[in-house]
PDB file of C-alpha atoms in Angstrom:
ATOM      1  CA  UNK A  16       8.083-147.283 -30.188  1.00 40.00           C
ATOM      2  CA  UNK A  17       8.389-143.945 -31.986  1.00 38.00           C
ATOM      3  CA  UNK A  18       9.597-140.855 -30.134  1.00 37.00           C
ATOM      4  CA  UNK A  19       6.246-139.173 -30.913  1.00 41.00           C
ATOM      5  CA  UNK A  20       4.249-141.989 -29.273  1.00 37.00           C
ATOM      6  CA  UNK A  21       6.514-142.041 -26.241  1.00 34.00           C
ATOM      7  CA  UNK A  22       6.110-138.278 -25.747  1.00 38.00           C
ATOM      8  CA  UNK A  23       2.327-138.567 -26.036  1.00 35.00           C
ATOM      9  CA  UNK A  24       2.252-141.353 -23.423  1.00 34.00           C
ATOM     10  CA  UNK A  25       4.370-139.309 -21.034  1.00 33.00           C
ATOM     11  CA  UNK A  26       2.091-136.311 -21.525  1.00 36.00           C
ATOM     12  CA  UNK A  27      -1.048-138.330 -20.795  1.00 34.00           C
ATOM     13  CA  UNK A  28       0.585-139.882 -17.722  1.00 33.00           C
ATOM     14  CA  UNK A  29       1.625-136.478 -16.367  1.00 37.00           C
ATOM     15  CA  UNK A  30      -1.890-135.107 -16.807  1.00 35.00           C
ATOM     16  CA  UNK A  31      -3.241-137.995 -14.726  1.00 38.00           C
ATOM     17  CA  UNK A  32      -0.890-137.341 -11.813  1.00 38.00           C
ATOM     18  CA  UNK A  33      -2.615-135.898  -8.744  1.00 41.00           C
ATOM     19  CA  UNK A  34      -1.690-132.309  -7.973  1.00 43.00           C
ATOM     20  CA  UNK A  35       0.229-133.304  -4.846  1.00 43.00           C
ATOM     21  CA  UNK A  36       2.477-135.659  -6.831  1.00 42.00           C
ATOM     22  CA  UNK A  37       3.132-133.017  -9.463  1.00 43.00           C
ATOM     23  CA  UNK A  38       4.025-130.473  -6.786  1.00 48.00           C
ATOM     24  CA  UNK A  39       6.365-132.916  -5.074  1.00 47.00           C
ATOM     25  CA  UNK A  40       8.190-133.471  -8.346  1.00 46.00           C
ATOM     26  CA  UNK A  41       8.478-129.691  -8.665  1.00 55.00           C
ATOM     27  CA  UNK A  42      10.225-129.458  -5.272  1.00 88.00           C
ATOM     28  CA  UNK A  43       8.178-128.465  -2.240  1.00 99.00           C
ATOM     29  CA  UNK A  44       9.918-126.090   0.159  1.00 99.00           C
ATOM     30  CA  UNK A  45       9.349-125.189   3.813  1.00 99.00           C
ATOM     31  CA  UNK A  46      11.002-122.947   6.391  1.00 99.00           C
ATOM     32  CA  UNK A  47      11.097-124.071  10.027  1.00 99.00           C
ATOM     33  CA  UNK A  48      10.266-121.605  12.814  1.00 99.00           C
ATOM     34  CA  UNK A  49      10.242-122.441  16.526  1.00 99.00           C
ATOM     35  CA  UNK A  50       8.436-120.189  19.012  1.00 99.00           C
ATOM     36  CA  UNK A  51       8.438-119.521  22.768  1.00 99.00           C
ATOM     37  CA  UNK A  52      12.184-119.811  23.310  1.00 99.00           C
ATOM     38  CA  UNK A  53      14.029-120.675  25.371  1.00 98.00           C
ATOM     39  CA  UNK A  54      11.145-123.132  25.672  1.00 98.00           C
ATOM     40  CA  UNK A  55       7.553-123.844  26.631  1.00 96.00           C
ATOM     41  CA  UNK A  56       7.394-124.125  30.396  1.00 93.00           C
ATOM     42  CA  UNK A  57      10.842-122.572  30.778  1.00 96.00           C
ATOM     43  CA  UNK A  58       9.732-120.915  34.001  1.00 94.00           C
ATOM     44  CA  UNK A  59       9.551-124.302  35.736  1.00 94.00           C
ATOM     45  CA  UNK A  60      12.719-125.724  34.148  1.00 96.00           C
ATOM     46  CA  UNK A  61      16.306-125.397  35.295  1.00 97.00           C
ATOM     47  CA  UNK A  62      18.861-123.737  33.052  1.00 98.00           C
ATOM     48  CA  UNK A  63      20.578-127.102  32.664  1.00 98.00           C
ATOM     49  CA  UNK A  64      17.338-128.721  31.467  1.00 98.00           C
ATOM     50  CA  UNK A  65      16.751-125.878  29.007  1.00 98.00           C
ATOM     51  CA  UNK A  66      20.269-126.234  27.655  1.00 98.00           C
ATOM     52  CA  UNK A  67      19.849-129.994  27.211  1.00 98.00           C
ATOM     53  CA  UNK A  68      16.496-129.551  25.464  1.00 98.00           C
ATOM     54  CA  UNK A  69      17.897-126.837  23.200  1.00 99.00           C
ATOM     55  CA  UNK A  70      20.922-128.952  22.292  1.00 99.00           C
ATOM     56  CA  UNK A  71      18.690-131.852  21.221  1.00 99.00           C
ATOM     57  CA  UNK A  72      16.457-129.623  19.087  1.00 99.00           C
ATOM     58  CA  UNK A  73      19.448-128.041  17.367  1.00 99.00           C
ATOM     59  CA  UNK A  74      21.070-131.431  16.794  1.00 99.00           C
ATOM     60  CA  UNK A  75      17.937-132.654  14.998  1.00 99.00           C
ATOM     61  CA  UNK A  76      17.864-129.545  12.812  1.00 99.00           C
ATOM     62  CA  UNK A  77      21.539-129.921  11.929  1.00 99.00           C
ATOM     63  CA  UNK A  78      21.179-133.621  11.125  1.00 98.00           C
ATOM     64  CA  UNK A  79      18.501-132.811   8.549  1.00 98.00           C
ATOM     65  CA  UNK A  80      20.208-129.647   7.285  1.00 98.00           C
ATOM     66  CA  UNK A  81      17.108-127.672   8.242  1.00 99.00           C
ATOM     67  CA  UNK A  82      17.644-123.919   8.717  1.00 99.00           C
ATOM     68  CA  UNK A  83      15.453-122.406  11.419  1.00 99.00           C
ATOM     69  CA  UNK A  84      14.561-119.172  13.181  1.00 99.00           C
ATOM     70  CA  UNK A  85      13.767-119.321  16.892  1.00 99.00           C
ATOM     71  CA  UNK A  86      11.443-116.703  18.377  1.00 99.00           C
ATOM     72  CA  UNK A  87      12.168-115.569  21.920  1.00 99.00           C
ATOM     73  CA  UNK A  88      10.139-114.415  24.923  1.00 99.00           C
ATOM     74  CA  UNK A  89      12.860-112.728  26.978  1.00 99.00           C
ATOM     75  CA  UNK A  90      10.808-112.856  30.188  1.00 99.00           C
ATOM     76  CA  UNK A  91      11.725-116.548  30.379  1.00 98.00           C
ATOM     77  CA  UNK A  92      15.395-115.648  30.850  1.00 98.00           C
ATOM     78  CA  UNK A  93      14.862-113.951  34.191  1.00 97.00           C
ATOM     79  CA  UNK A  94      15.101-116.623  36.869  1.00 96.00           C
ATOM     80  CA  UNK A  95      17.150-115.824  39.949  1.00 96.00           C
ATOM     81  CA  UNK A  96      20.718-117.084  39.662  1.00 96.00           C
ATOM     82  CA  UNK A  97      20.207-118.487  36.145  1.00 97.00           C
ATOM     83  CA  UNK A  98      20.027-115.502  33.796  1.00 98.00           C
ATOM     84  CA  UNK A  99      23.468-116.008  32.270  1.00 97.00           C
ATOM     85  CA  UNK A 100      22.956-119.751  31.849  1.00 97.00           C
ATOM     86  CA  UNK A 101      19.566-119.211  30.209  1.00 98.00           C
ATOM     87  CA  UNK A 102      21.082-116.659  27.856  1.00 98.00           C
ATOM     88  CA  UNK A 103      23.683-119.254  26.946  1.00 96.00           C
ATOM     89  CA  UNK A 104      20.896-121.662  25.954  1.00 96.00           C
ATOM     90  CA  UNK A 105      19.735-119.019  23.473  1.00 97.00           C
ATOM     91  CA  UNK A 106      23.280-118.416  22.340  1.00 98.00           C
ATOM     92  CA  UNK A 107      23.498-122.068  21.295  1.00 99.00           C
ATOM     93  CA  UNK A 108      21.130-121.218  18.445  1.00 99.00           C
ATOM     94  CA  UNK A 109      23.492-118.606  17.083  1.00 99.00           C
ATOM     95  CA  UNK A 110      26.626-120.653  17.729  1.00 98.00           C
ATOM     96  CA  UNK A 111      25.020-123.409  15.634  1.00 98.00           C
ATOM     97  CA  UNK A 112      24.341-121.090  12.689  1.00 98.00           C
ATOM     98  CA  UNK A 113      20.635-120.479  13.285  1.00 99.00           C
ATOM     99  CA  UNK A 114      18.812-117.187  13.824  1.00 99.00           C
ATOM    100  CA  UNK A 115      16.700-115.599  16.565  1.00 99.00           C
ATOM    101  CA  UNK A 116      13.680-113.316  16.345  1.00 99.00           C
ATOM    102  CA  UNK A 117      11.407-111.386  18.707  1.00 99.00           C
ATOM    103  CA  UNK A 118       8.174-112.931  20.028  1.00 99.00           C
ATOM    104  CA  UNK A 119       7.522-110.048  22.496  1.00 99.00           C
ATOM    105  CA  UNK A 120       8.831-109.984  26.049  1.00 99.00           C
ATOM    106  CA  UNK A 121       6.017-111.947  27.683  1.00 98.00           C
ATOM    107  CA  UNK A 122       3.991-113.367  24.763  1.00 99.00           C
ATOM    108  CA  UNK A 123       1.575-110.442  24.611  1.00 99.00           C
ATOM    109  CA  UNK A 124      -1.420-110.602  22.267  1.00 99.00           C
ATOM    110  CA  UNK A 125      -1.959-107.536  20.099  1.00 99.00           C
ATOM    111  CA  UNK A 126      -5.669-108.358  19.944  1.00 98.00           C
ATOM    112  CA  UNK A 127      -6.175-108.497  23.699  1.00 97.00           C
ATOM    113  CA  UNK A 128      -3.653-106.061  25.169  1.00 97.00           C
ATOM    114  CA  UNK A 129      -4.191-103.019  22.981  1.00 95.00           C
ATOM    115  CA  UNK A 130      -1.689-101.403  20.635  1.00 99.00           C
ATOM    116  CA  UNK A 131       0.296 -99.317  23.129  1.00 99.00           C
ATOM    117  CA  UNK A 132       0.862-102.144  25.633  1.00 99.00           C
ATOM    118  CA  UNK A 133       1.782-104.499  22.808  1.00 99.00           C
ATOM    119  CA  UNK A 134       4.290-102.010  21.365  1.00 99.00           C
ATOM    120  CA  UNK A 135       5.924-101.678  24.790  1.00 99.00           C
ATOM    121  CA  UNK A 136       6.209-105.457  25.044  1.00 99.00           C
ATOM    122  CA  UNK A 137       7.788-105.698  21.592  1.00 99.00           C
ATOM    123  CA  UNK A 138      10.452-103.167  22.619  1.00 99.00           C
ATOM    124  CA  UNK A 139      11.010-104.839  25.988  1.00 99.00           C
ATOM    125  CA  UNK A 140      11.584-108.121  24.165  1.00 99.00           C
ATOM    126  CA  UNK A 141      14.557-106.835  22.168  1.00 99.00           C
ATOM    127  CA  UNK A 142      17.656-106.110  24.330  1.00 99.00           C
ATOM    128  CA  UNK A 143      19.095-109.577  24.924  1.00 99.00           C
ATOM    129  CA  UNK A 144      18.315-110.830  21.419  1.00 99.00           C
ATOM    130  CA  UNK A 145      19.908-107.744  19.845  1.00 99.00           C
ATOM    131  CA  UNK A 146      23.001-108.157  22.017  1.00 98.00           C
ATOM    132  CA  UNK A 147      23.441-111.848  21.216  1.00 99.00           C
ATOM    133  CA  UNK A 148      22.871-111.282  17.504  1.00 99.00           C
ATOM    134  CA  UNK A 149      25.358-108.396  17.470  1.00 99.00           C
ATOM    135  CA  UNK A 150      27.978-110.675  19.027  1.00 98.00           C
ATOM    136  CA  UNK A 151      27.524-112.903  15.966  1.00 98.00           C
ATOM    137  CA  UNK A 152      27.557-109.920  13.553  1.00 98.00           C
ATOM    138  CA  UNK A 153      23.840-110.356  12.892  1.00 99.00           C
ATOM    139  CA  UNK A 154      20.866-108.005  13.160  1.00 98.00           C
ATOM    140  CA  UNK A 155      17.428-108.554  14.659  1.00 99.00           C
ATOM    141  CA  UNK A 156      15.051-108.668  11.704  1.00 99.00           C
ATOM    142  CA  UNK A 157      12.120-111.043  12.335  1.00 99.00           C
ATOM    143  CA  UNK A 158       9.030-110.676  14.517  1.00 99.00           C
ATOM    144  CA  UNK A 159       6.436-113.356  15.206  1.00 99.00           C
ATOM    145  CA  UNK A 160       3.005-112.361  16.545  1.00 99.00           C
ATOM    146  CA  UNK A 161       2.047-114.272  19.713  1.00 99.00           C
ATOM    147  CA  UNK A 162      -1.040-116.402  19.047  1.00 99.00           C
ATOM    148  CA  UNK A 163      -0.724-115.169  15.414  1.00 99.00           C
ATOM    149  CA  UNK A 164      -2.819-112.200  16.589  1.00 99.00           C
ATOM    150  CA  UNK A 165      -2.199-109.545  13.928  1.00 99.00           C
ATOM    151  CA  UNK A 166      -5.002-107.150  14.881  1.00 98.00           C
ATOM    152  CA  UNK A 167      -8.695-107.286  15.720  1.00 98.00           C
ATOM    153  CA  UNK A 168      -9.462-104.393  13.361  1.00 98.00           C
ATOM    154  CA  UNK A 169      -7.751-103.109  10.232  1.00 98.00           C
ATOM    155  CA  UNK A 170      -6.670 -99.773  11.719  1.00 99.00           C
ATOM    156  CA  UNK A 171      -4.869-101.511  14.583  1.00 99.00           C
ATOM    157  CA  UNK A 172      -3.323-104.032  12.228  1.00 99.00           C
ATOM    158  CA  UNK A 173      -1.931-101.367   9.903  1.00 99.00           C
ATOM    159  CA  UNK A 174      -0.588 -99.296  12.811  1.00 99.00           C
ATOM    160  CA  UNK A 175       1.122-102.375  14.242  1.00 99.00           C
ATOM    161  CA  UNK A 176       2.648-103.179  10.851  1.00 99.00           C
ATOM    162  CA  UNK A 177       3.952 -99.617  10.523  1.00 99.00           C
ATOM    163  CA  UNK A 178       5.423 -99.772  14.034  1.00 99.00           C
ATOM    164  CA  UNK A 179       7.231-103.028  13.269  1.00 99.00           C
ATOM    165  CA  UNK A 180       8.527-101.659   9.985  1.00 99.00           C
ATOM    166  CA  UNK A 181       9.943 -98.569  11.706  1.00 99.00           C
ATOM    167  CA  UNK A 182      11.835-100.844  14.082  1.00 99.00           C
ATOM    168  CA  UNK A 183      13.289-102.811  11.183  1.00 98.00           C
ATOM    169  CA  UNK A 184      11.180-105.958  11.469  1.00 99.00           C
ATOM    170  CA  UNK A 185       9.787-108.344   8.923  1.00 99.00           C
ATOM    171  CA  UNK A 186       6.704-110.197  10.177  1.00 99.00           C
ATOM    172  CA  UNK A 187       7.261-113.959  10.118  1.00 99.00           C
ATOM    173  CA  UNK A 188       4.098-115.504   8.660  1.00 99.00           C
ATOM    174  CA  UNK A 189       2.837-119.034   9.257  1.00 99.00           C
ATOM    175  CA  UNK A 190       1.179-121.271   6.695  1.00 99.00           C
ATOM    176  CA  UNK A 191       1.396-124.659   8.450  1.00 99.00           C
ATOM    177  CA  UNK A 192       0.391-124.930  12.109  1.00 99.00           C
ATOM    178  CA  UNK A 193      -0.500-128.291  13.649  1.00 99.00           C
ATOM    179  CA  UNK A 194      -0.783-126.985  17.219  1.00 98.00           C
ATOM    180  CA  UNK A 195       2.259-128.890  18.416  1.00 98.00           C
ATOM    181  CA  UNK A 196       2.116-127.049  21.762  1.00 97.00           C
ATOM    182  CA  UNK A 197      -1.051-128.985  22.601  1.00 97.00           C
ATOM    183  CA  UNK A 198       0.737-132.282  22.108  1.00 98.00           C
ATOM    184  CA  UNK A 199       3.768-130.964  24.008  1.00 98.00           C
ATOM    185  CA  UNK A 200       1.851-130.372  27.236  1.00 97.00           C
ATOM    186  CA  UNK A 201       0.347-133.854  27.254  1.00 98.00           C
ATOM    187  CA  UNK A 202       3.719-135.376  26.354  1.00 98.00           C
ATOM    188  CA  UNK A 203       5.501-133.552  29.172  1.00 97.00           C
ATOM    189  CA  UNK A 204       2.914-134.693  31.717  1.00 97.00           C
ATOM    190  CA  UNK A 205       3.093-138.305  30.536  1.00 98.00           C
ATOM    191  CA  UNK A 206       6.879-138.227  30.696  1.00 97.00           C
ATOM    192  CA  UNK A 207       6.850-136.933  34.268  1.00 96.00           C
ATOM    193  CA  UNK A 208       4.457-139.710  35.286  1.00 96.00           C
ATOM    194  CA  UNK A 209       6.331-142.418  33.376  1.00 97.00           C
ATOM    195  CA  UNK A 210       3.263-143.272  31.285  1.00 97.00           C
ATOM    196  CA  UNK A 211       5.022-144.926  28.345  1.00 98.00           C
ATOM    197  CA  UNK A 212       1.816-146.028  26.628  1.00 98.00           C
ATOM    198  CA  UNK A 213       0.548-142.461  26.549  1.00 98.00           C
ATOM    199  CA  UNK A 214       3.936-141.191  25.366  1.00 98.00           C
ATOM    200  CA  UNK A 215       3.791-143.531  22.380  1.00 98.00           C
ATOM    201  CA  UNK A 216       0.210-142.498  21.625  1.00 98.00           C
ATOM    202  CA  UNK A 217       1.059-138.781  21.780  1.00 99.00           C
ATOM    203  CA  UNK A 218       3.983-139.192  19.383  1.00 99.00           C
ATOM    204  CA  UNK A 219       1.890-141.252  16.968  1.00 99.00           C
ATOM    205  CA  UNK A 220      -0.879-138.645  16.938  1.00 99.00           C
ATOM    206  CA  UNK A 221       1.626-135.774  16.776  1.00 99.00           C
ATOM    207  CA  UNK A 222       3.143-137.173  13.591  1.00 99.00           C
ATOM    208  CA  UNK A 223      -0.097-138.288  11.945  1.00 99.00           C
ATOM    209  CA  UNK A 224      -1.788-134.955  12.629  1.00 99.00           C
ATOM    210  CA  UNK A 225       1.146-133.041  11.152  1.00 99.00           C
ATOM    211  CA  UNK A 226       0.912-135.246   8.067  1.00 99.00           C
ATOM    212  CA  UNK A 227      -2.810-134.482   7.757  1.00 99.00           C
ATOM    213  CA  UNK A 228      -2.293-130.746   8.284  1.00 99.00           C
ATOM    214  CA  UNK A 229       0.419-130.621   5.624  1.00 99.00           C
ATOM    215  CA  UNK A 230      -1.922-132.368   3.173  1.00 99.00           C
ATOM    216  CA  UNK A 231      -4.696-129.909   4.027  1.00 99.00           C
ATOM    217  CA  UNK A 232      -2.421-126.870   3.647  1.00 99.00           C
ATOM    218  CA  UNK A 233      -1.083-128.115   0.326  1.00 99.00           C
ATOM    219  CA  UNK A 234      -4.613-128.433  -1.043  1.00 98.00           C
ATOM    220  CA  UNK A 235      -5.681-125.100   0.463  1.00 98.00           C
ATOM    221  CA  UNK A 236      -2.625-123.481  -1.130  1.00 99.00           C
ATOM    222  CA  UNK A 237      -3.617-124.734  -4.566  1.00 98.00           C
ATOM    223  CA  UNK A 238      -7.215-123.632  -4.055  1.00 98.00           C
ATOM    224  CA  UNK A 239      -6.377-120.145  -2.772  1.00 98.00           C
ATOM    225  CA  UNK A 240      -3.039-119.239  -4.343  1.00 98.00           C
ATOM    226  CA  UNK A 241      -3.118-121.472  -7.409  1.00 98.00           C
ATOM    227  CA  UNK A 242       0.061-123.293  -6.430  1.00 98.00           C
ATOM    228  CA  UNK A 243       1.910-124.401  -3.314  1.00 99.00           C
ATOM    229  CA  UNK A 244       4.048-121.488  -2.116  1.00 99.00           C
ATOM    230  CA  UNK A 245       7.121-121.880   0.023  1.00 99.00           C
ATOM    231  CA  UNK A 246       5.522-122.862   3.309  1.00 99.00           C
ATOM    232  CA  UNK A 247       6.413-121.666   6.822  1.00 99.00           C
ATOM    233  CA  UNK A 248       5.935-124.218   9.609  1.00 99.00           C
ATOM    234  CA  UNK A 249       5.220-123.151  13.192  1.00 99.00           C
ATOM    235  CA  UNK A 250       6.665-125.282  15.993  1.00 99.00           C
ATOM    236  CA  UNK A 251       7.466-124.591  19.653  1.00 99.00           C
ATOM    237  CA  UNK A 252      10.485-125.257  21.819  1.00 99.00           C
ATOM    238  CA  UNK A 253       9.486-128.257  23.945  1.00 98.00           C
ATOM    239  CA  UNK A 254      10.602-131.626  25.225  1.00 98.00           C
ATOM    240  CA  UNK A 255       8.414-133.249  22.573  1.00 99.00           C
ATOM    241  CA  UNK A 256      10.354-131.474  19.828  1.00 99.00           C
ATOM    242  CA  UNK A 257      13.645-132.299  21.549  1.00 99.00           C
ATOM    243  CA  UNK A 258      12.797-136.009  21.558  1.00 99.00           C
ATOM    244  CA  UNK A 259      10.954-136.356  18.239  1.00 99.00           C
ATOM    245  CA  UNK A 260      11.742-133.435  15.924  1.00 99.00           C
ATOM    246  CA  UNK A 261      13.918-135.684  13.777  1.00 99.00           C
ATOM    247  CA  UNK A 262      10.948-137.956  13.074  1.00 99.00           C
ATOM    248  CA  UNK A 263       8.819-134.966  12.103  1.00 99.00           C
ATOM    249  CA  UNK A 264      11.501-133.614   9.771  1.00 99.00           C
ATOM    250  CA  UNK A 265      11.784-137.003   8.089  1.00 99.00           C
ATOM    251  CA  UNK A 266       7.991-137.112   7.653  1.00 99.00           C
ATOM    252  CA  UNK A 267       8.130-133.685   6.006  1.00 99.00           C
ATOM    253  CA  UNK A 268      10.907-134.820   3.674  1.00 98.00           C
ATOM    254  CA  UNK A 269       8.791-137.817   2.638  1.00 98.00           C
ATOM    255  CA  UNK A 270       6.122-135.359   1.497  1.00 98.00           C
ATOM    256  CA  UNK A 271       8.625-134.014  -1.031  1.00 98.00           C
ATOM    257  CA  UNK A 272       9.915-131.002   0.888  1.00 99.00           C
ATOM    258  CA  UNK A 273      13.357-129.558   1.200  1.00 98.00           C
ATOM    259  CA  UNK A 274      14.193-127.173   4.008  1.00 99.00           C
ATOM    260  CA  UNK A 275      14.937-123.525   3.262  1.00 99.00           C
ATOM    261  CA  UNK A 276      15.550-120.366   5.267  1.00 99.00           C
ATOM    262  CA  UNK A 277      12.756-118.039   6.297  1.00 99.00           C
ATOM    263  CA  UNK A 278      14.424-115.397   4.149  1.00 99.00           C
ATOM    264  CA  UNK A 279      14.123-117.649   1.103  1.00 99.00           C
ATOM    265  CA  UNK A 280      10.502-118.485   1.912  1.00 99.00           C
ATOM    266  CA  UNK A 281       9.495-114.831   2.087  1.00 99.00           C
ATOM    267  CA  UNK A 282      10.725-114.277  -1.479  1.00 99.00           C
ATOM    268  CA  UNK A 283       7.708-116.257  -2.685  1.00 99.00           C
ATOM    269  CA  UNK A 284       5.202-113.909  -4.403  1.00 99.00           C
ATOM    270  CA  UNK A 285       2.381-115.339  -2.289  1.00 99.00           C
ATOM    271  CA  UNK A 286       3.560-113.298   0.695  1.00 99.00           C
ATOM    272  CA  UNK A 287       2.730-110.120  -1.233  1.00 98.00           C
ATOM    273  CA  UNK A 288      -0.901-111.129  -1.786  1.00 98.00           C
ATOM    274  CA  UNK A 289      -3.647-108.789  -0.499  1.00 98.00           C
ATOM    275  CA  UNK A 290      -4.290-109.495   3.175  1.00 99.00           C
ATOM    276  CA  UNK A 291      -7.023-107.661   5.059  1.00 98.00           C
ATOM    277  CA  UNK A 292      -7.742-110.400   7.592  1.00 99.00           C
ATOM    278  CA  UNK A 293      -8.787-109.077  11.009  1.00 98.00           C
ATOM    279  CA  UNK A 294     -10.342-110.956  13.915  1.00 98.00           C
ATOM    280  CA  UNK A 295      -9.956-111.477  17.627  1.00 98.00           C
ATOM    281  CA  UNK A 296      -8.752-114.965  16.625  1.00 97.00           C
ATOM    282  CA  UNK A 297      -5.286-115.323  15.117  1.00 98.00           C
ATOM    283  CA  UNK A 298      -4.964-117.589  12.087  1.00 98.00           C
ATOM    284  CA  UNK A 299      -2.358-118.654   9.538  1.00 99.00           C
ATOM    285  CA  UNK A 300      -1.643-116.803   6.334  1.00 99.00           C
ATOM    286  CA  UNK A 301      -3.354-119.297   4.030  1.00 99.00           C
ATOM    287  CA  UNK A 302      -6.526-118.563   5.987  1.00 99.00           C
ATOM    288  CA  UNK A 303      -5.766-114.818   5.769  1.00 99.00           C
ATOM    289  CA  UNK A 304      -5.626-114.967   1.986  1.00 99.00           C
ATOM    290  CA  UNK A 305      -8.667-117.225   1.668  1.00 99.00           C
ATOM    291  CA  UNK A 306     -10.821-114.978   3.862  1.00 98.00           C
ATOM    292  CA  UNK A 307      -9.544-111.848   2.099  1.00 98.00           C
ATOM    293  CA  UNK A 308     -10.762-113.435  -1.147  1.00 98.00           C
ATOM    294  CA  UNK A 309     -14.147-114.136   0.434  1.00 97.00           C
ATOM    295  CA  UNK A 310     -13.562-117.894   0.475  1.00 94.00           C
ATOM    296  CA  UNK A 311     -13.317-119.012   4.119  1.00 95.00           C
ATOM    297  CA  UNK A 312     -11.448-122.334   4.252  1.00 96.00           C
ATOM    298  CA  UNK A 313     -13.272-125.523   5.128  1.00 94.00           C
ATOM    299  CA  UNK A 314     -12.392-129.142   5.696  1.00 95.00           C
ATOM    300  CA  UNK A 315      -9.476-128.747   8.103  1.00 97.00           C
ATOM    301  CA  UNK A 316      -8.478-132.048   9.728  1.00 98.00           C
ATOM    302  CA  UNK A 317      -9.982-132.682  13.150  1.00 98.00           C
ATOM    303  CA  UNK A 318      -7.578-132.200  16.032  1.00 98.00           C
ATOM    304  CA  UNK A 319      -7.208-135.486  17.965  1.00 98.00           C
ATOM    305  CA  UNK A 320      -9.963-135.307  20.602  1.00 98.00           C
ATOM    306  CA  UNK A 321      -8.032-137.362  23.143  1.00 97.00           C
ATOM    307  CA  UNK A 322      -5.214-134.776  23.103  1.00 98.00           C
ATOM    308  CA  UNK A 323      -7.685-131.899  23.351  1.00 97.00           C
ATOM    309  CA  UNK A 324      -9.411-133.529  26.320  1.00 97.00           C
ATOM    310  CA  UNK A 325      -6.161-134.195  28.166  1.00 96.00           C
ATOM    311  CA  UNK A 326      -5.009-130.628  27.527  1.00 95.00           C
ATOM    312  CA  UNK A 327      -8.226-129.302  29.056  1.00 93.00           C
ATOM    313  CA  UNK A 328      -7.817-131.569  32.069  1.00 94.00           C
ATOM    314  CA  UNK A 329      -4.219-130.442  32.608  1.00 92.00           C
ATOM    315  CA  UNK A 330      -5.270-126.804  32.409  1.00 89.00           C
ATOM    316  CA  UNK A 331      -8.273-127.300  34.674  1.00 86.00           C
ATOM    317  CA  UNK A 332     -10.883-126.344  32.086  1.00 76.00           C
TER     318      UNK A 332
END
């Protein structure tokens, strides 16, 4: 076969590849972020349980060479007789080479609390994180909005952004969010009750839904941005992540991703796109950009109804 014919065949084959396959060959990238540290439900956990959970999460990240930033609600540190031990659970992140960011003191929504109260909560959420970072010769630089609430109107949003900038923060965006906290609550309840069948079902749905959400976000990225930017995944510190994060990371790798730092992700030009999204409802940045362009996203995968129903029952809805 001539070299010319071979080149033409390769060209035709490459044109027939689906976009997702082409992107995978071009090296997909994702940064891992984990919110609500030292953990979801930390108020009802002992310091020893928090430390064990944290150690398992960090071990999974290290095994897959996945950099991560953990976002802290410092209110969860203040339990009588356990403050130092809870701080040590946070310190494990830094000792292991990871980074911490601010998630406000008590998970305060900018959209629901008002700007002044939210600003106070941002400041109140800094002291311990700054101290621990300084001990590791690091600076506090990332902020994650609770509920992804970035402002219900544009004036409030821009004032909040200016406030964060003055305090030296970069806002940590999110492009992939599969609502893992919903699964985590059902998982924790099933584990307490020893319901092994439900535990298996939760894990299966947790992984399959993440797979579906990644596929959706990849397609939405191509539709809105024109390519798949370096993604930022939102997770939460929980027993579910402690037990099954490794499986999720392996699933992500199978989709063609390699793990990068949040700093590397934010170098992607997509994060400089125009963004005028405002609403009482927080959403991810792919949705921000789509709505800013006047193209509200459609076709998101359905959240597993059995998990939604159990979550409502647990919360007494």
